Coordinates of N, CA and C in Angstrom, one line a residue:
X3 N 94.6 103.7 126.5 CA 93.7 102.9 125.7 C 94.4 102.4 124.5
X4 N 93.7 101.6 123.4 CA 94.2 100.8 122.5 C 93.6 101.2 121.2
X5 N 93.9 100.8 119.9 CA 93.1 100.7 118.8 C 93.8 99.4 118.1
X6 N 93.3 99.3 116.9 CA 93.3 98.4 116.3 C 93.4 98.7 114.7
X7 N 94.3 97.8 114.2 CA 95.2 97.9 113.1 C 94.1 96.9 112.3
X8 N 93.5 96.7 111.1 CA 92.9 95.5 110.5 C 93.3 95.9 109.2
X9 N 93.6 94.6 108.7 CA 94.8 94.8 107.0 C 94.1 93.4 106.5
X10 N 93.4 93.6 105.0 CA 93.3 92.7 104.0 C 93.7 92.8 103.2
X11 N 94.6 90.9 103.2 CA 94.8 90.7 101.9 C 93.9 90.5 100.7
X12 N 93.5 91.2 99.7 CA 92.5 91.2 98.7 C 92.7 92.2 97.8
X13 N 92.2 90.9 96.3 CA 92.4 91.9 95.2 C 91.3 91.3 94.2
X14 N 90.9 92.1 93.3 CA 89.6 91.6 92.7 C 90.5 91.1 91.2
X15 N 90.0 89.7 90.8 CA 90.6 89.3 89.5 C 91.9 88.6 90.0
X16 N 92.8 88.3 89.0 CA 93.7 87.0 89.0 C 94.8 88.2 89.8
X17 N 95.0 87.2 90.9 CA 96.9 88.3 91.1 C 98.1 87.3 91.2
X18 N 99.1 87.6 90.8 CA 100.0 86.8 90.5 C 101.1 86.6 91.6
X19 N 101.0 87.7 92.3 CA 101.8 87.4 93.6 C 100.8 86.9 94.7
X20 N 100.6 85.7 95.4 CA 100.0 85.0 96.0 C 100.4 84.5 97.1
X21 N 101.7 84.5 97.3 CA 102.1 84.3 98.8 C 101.5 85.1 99.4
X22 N 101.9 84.7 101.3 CA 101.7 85.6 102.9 C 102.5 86.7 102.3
X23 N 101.7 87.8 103.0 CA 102.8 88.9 102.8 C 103.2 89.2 104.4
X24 N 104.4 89.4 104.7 CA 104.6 89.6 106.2 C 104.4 91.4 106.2
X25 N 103.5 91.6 107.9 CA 103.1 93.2 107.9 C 104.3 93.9 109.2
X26 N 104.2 94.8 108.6 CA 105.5 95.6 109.5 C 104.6 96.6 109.6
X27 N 104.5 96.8 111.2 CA 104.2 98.0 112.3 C 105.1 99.1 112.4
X28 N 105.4 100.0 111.9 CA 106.5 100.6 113.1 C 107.8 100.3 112.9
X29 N 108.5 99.4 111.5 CA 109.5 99.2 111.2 C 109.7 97.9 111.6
X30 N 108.3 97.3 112.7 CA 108.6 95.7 113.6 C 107.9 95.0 113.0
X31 N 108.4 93.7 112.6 CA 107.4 92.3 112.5 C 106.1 92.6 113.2
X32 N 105.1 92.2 112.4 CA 103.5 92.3 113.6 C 102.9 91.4 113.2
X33 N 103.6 89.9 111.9 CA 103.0 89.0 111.5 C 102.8 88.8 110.3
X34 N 101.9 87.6 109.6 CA 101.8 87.7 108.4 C 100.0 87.8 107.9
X35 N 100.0 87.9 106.7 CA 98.3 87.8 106.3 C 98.4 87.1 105.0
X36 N 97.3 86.0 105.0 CA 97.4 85.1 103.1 C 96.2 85.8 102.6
X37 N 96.1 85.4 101.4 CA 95.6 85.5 100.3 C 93.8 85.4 100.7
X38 N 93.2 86.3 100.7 CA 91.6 86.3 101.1 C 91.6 86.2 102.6
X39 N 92.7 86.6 103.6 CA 92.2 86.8 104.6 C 92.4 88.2 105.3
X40 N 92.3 88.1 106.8 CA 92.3 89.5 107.4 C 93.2 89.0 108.2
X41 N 94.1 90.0 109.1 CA 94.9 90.0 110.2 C 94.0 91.2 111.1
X42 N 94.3 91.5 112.1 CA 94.2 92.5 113.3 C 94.8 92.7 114.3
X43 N 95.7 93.8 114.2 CA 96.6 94.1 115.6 C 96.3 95.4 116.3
X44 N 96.4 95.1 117.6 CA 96.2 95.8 118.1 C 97.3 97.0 118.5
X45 N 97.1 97.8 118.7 CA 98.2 98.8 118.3 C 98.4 100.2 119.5
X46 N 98.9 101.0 120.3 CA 98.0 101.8 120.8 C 98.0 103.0 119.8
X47 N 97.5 104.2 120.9 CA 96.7 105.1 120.6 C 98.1 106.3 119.6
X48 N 98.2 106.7 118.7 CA 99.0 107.8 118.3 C 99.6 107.6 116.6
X49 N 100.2 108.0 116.2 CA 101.3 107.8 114.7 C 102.1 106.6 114.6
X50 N 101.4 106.2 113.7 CA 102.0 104.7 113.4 C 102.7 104.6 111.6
X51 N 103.6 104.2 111.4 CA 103.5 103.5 110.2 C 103.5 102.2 109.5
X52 N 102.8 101.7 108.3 CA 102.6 100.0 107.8 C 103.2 100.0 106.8
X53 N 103.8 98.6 106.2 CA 104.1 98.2 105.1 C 104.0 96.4 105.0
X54 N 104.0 96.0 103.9 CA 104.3 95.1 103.7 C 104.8 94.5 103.0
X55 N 105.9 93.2 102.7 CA 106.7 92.8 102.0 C 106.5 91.4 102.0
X56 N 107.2 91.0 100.3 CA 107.0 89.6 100.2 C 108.7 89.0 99.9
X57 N 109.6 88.5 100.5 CA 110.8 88.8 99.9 C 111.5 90.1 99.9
X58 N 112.0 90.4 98.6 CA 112.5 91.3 98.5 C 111.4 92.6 98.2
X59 N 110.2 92.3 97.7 CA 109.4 92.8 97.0 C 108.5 93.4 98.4
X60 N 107.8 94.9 98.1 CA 107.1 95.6 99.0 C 106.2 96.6 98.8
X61 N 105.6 96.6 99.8 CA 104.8 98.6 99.2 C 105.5 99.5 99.8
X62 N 105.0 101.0 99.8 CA 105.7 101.6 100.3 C 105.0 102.2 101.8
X63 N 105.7 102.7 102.4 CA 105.2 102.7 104.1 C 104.1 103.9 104.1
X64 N 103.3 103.8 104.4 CA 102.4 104.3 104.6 C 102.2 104.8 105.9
X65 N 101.5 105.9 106.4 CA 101.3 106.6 107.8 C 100.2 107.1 108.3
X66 N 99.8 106.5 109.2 CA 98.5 106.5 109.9 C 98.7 107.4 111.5
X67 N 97.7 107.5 111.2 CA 97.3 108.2 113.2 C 96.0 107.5 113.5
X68 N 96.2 107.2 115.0 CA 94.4 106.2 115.1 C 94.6 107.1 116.9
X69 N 93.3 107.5 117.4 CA 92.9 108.0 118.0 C 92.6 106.5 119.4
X70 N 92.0 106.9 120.6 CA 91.7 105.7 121.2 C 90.2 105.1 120.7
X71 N 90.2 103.7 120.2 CA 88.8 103.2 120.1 C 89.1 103.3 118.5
X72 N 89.9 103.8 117.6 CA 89.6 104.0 116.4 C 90.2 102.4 116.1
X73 N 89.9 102.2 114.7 CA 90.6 101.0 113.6 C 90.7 101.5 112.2
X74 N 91.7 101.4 111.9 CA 92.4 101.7 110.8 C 92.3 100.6 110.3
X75 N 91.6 100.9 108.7 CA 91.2 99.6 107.7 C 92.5 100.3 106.8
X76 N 92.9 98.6 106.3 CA 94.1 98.7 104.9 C 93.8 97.6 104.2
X77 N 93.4 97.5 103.2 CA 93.9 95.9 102.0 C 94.9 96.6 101.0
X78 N 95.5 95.2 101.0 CA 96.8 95.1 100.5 C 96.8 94.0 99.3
X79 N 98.1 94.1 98.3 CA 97.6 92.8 96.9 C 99.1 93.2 96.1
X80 N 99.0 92.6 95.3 CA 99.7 92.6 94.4 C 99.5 92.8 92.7
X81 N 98.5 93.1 92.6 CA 97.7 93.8 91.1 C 98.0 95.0 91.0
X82 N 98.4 95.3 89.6 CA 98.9 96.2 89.6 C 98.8 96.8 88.0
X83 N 98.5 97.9 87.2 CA 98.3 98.2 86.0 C 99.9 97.8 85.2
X84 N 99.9 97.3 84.2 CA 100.9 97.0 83.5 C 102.3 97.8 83.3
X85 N 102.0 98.8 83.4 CA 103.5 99.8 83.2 C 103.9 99.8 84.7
X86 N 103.1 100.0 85.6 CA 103.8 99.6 86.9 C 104.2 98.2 87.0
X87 N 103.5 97.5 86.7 CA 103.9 96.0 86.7 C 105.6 95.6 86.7
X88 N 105.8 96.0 85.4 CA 106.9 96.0 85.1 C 108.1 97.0 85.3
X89 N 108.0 98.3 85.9 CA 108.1 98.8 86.8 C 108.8 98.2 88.2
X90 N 108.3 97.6 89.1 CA 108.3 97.1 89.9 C 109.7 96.3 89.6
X91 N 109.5 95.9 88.7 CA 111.4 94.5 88.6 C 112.5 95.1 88.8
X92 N 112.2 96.6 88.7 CA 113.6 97.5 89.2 C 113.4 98.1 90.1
X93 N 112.3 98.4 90.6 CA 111.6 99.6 91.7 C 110.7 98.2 92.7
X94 N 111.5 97.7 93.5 CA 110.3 96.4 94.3 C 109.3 97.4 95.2
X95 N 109.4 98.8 95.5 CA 108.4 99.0 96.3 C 107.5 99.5 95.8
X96 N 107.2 99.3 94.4 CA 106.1 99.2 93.5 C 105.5 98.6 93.4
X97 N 106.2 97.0 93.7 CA 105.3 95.7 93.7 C 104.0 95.5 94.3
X98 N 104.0 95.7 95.6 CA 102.6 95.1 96.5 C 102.0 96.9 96.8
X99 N 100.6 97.0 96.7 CA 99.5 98.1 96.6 C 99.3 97.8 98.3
X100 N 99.3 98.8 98.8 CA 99.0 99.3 100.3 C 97.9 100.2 100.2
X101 N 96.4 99.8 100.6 CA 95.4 101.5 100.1 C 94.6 101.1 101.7
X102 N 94.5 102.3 102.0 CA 93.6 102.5 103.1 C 92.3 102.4 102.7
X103 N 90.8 101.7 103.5 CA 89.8 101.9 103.1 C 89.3 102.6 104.2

């Protein structure tokens, strides 16, 4: 059987990083998502991990398990509290926020 991967880009208030961010499945390209939209991949059934990057800039990988029939919700952004903010120019996998909902 199959499940399903669904990842938004969204962030509430101004964000300054605004490009596609491209989404990595499993270490593999699985595509890109913009700014107020949704992507959905289908994925199968067991331990997966996500991330996503803009450039050099990223979150950090995150790890899921999805059962058959499940979907794993994620939004993703680039907002960020100020000391990480700045943070991030030496640490890029601080940049883009990965949270599961």
């Amino acid at each position: 059987m199959s499940a399903t991967l669904r990842l938004r880009h969204h962030t509430i208030g101004v964000e300054v990083r605004r490009y596609p961010y491209q989404v990595f499945v499993d270490g593999d390209p699985a595509g890109s998502v913009e700014m107020n939209k949704s992507i959905e991949i289908p994925l199968a059934a067991g331990e997966h991990t996500l991330q996503v990057r803009d450039g050099r800039k990223s979150s950090r990988i995150k790890t899921f398990i999805l059962a058959d029939g499940d979907v794993a919700r994620f939004r993703c952004g680039g907002k960020s509290i100020l000391p990480v903010f700045l943070l991030s120019f030496f640490i890029p996998s601080l940049t883009l926020t990965l949270t599961r909902e």
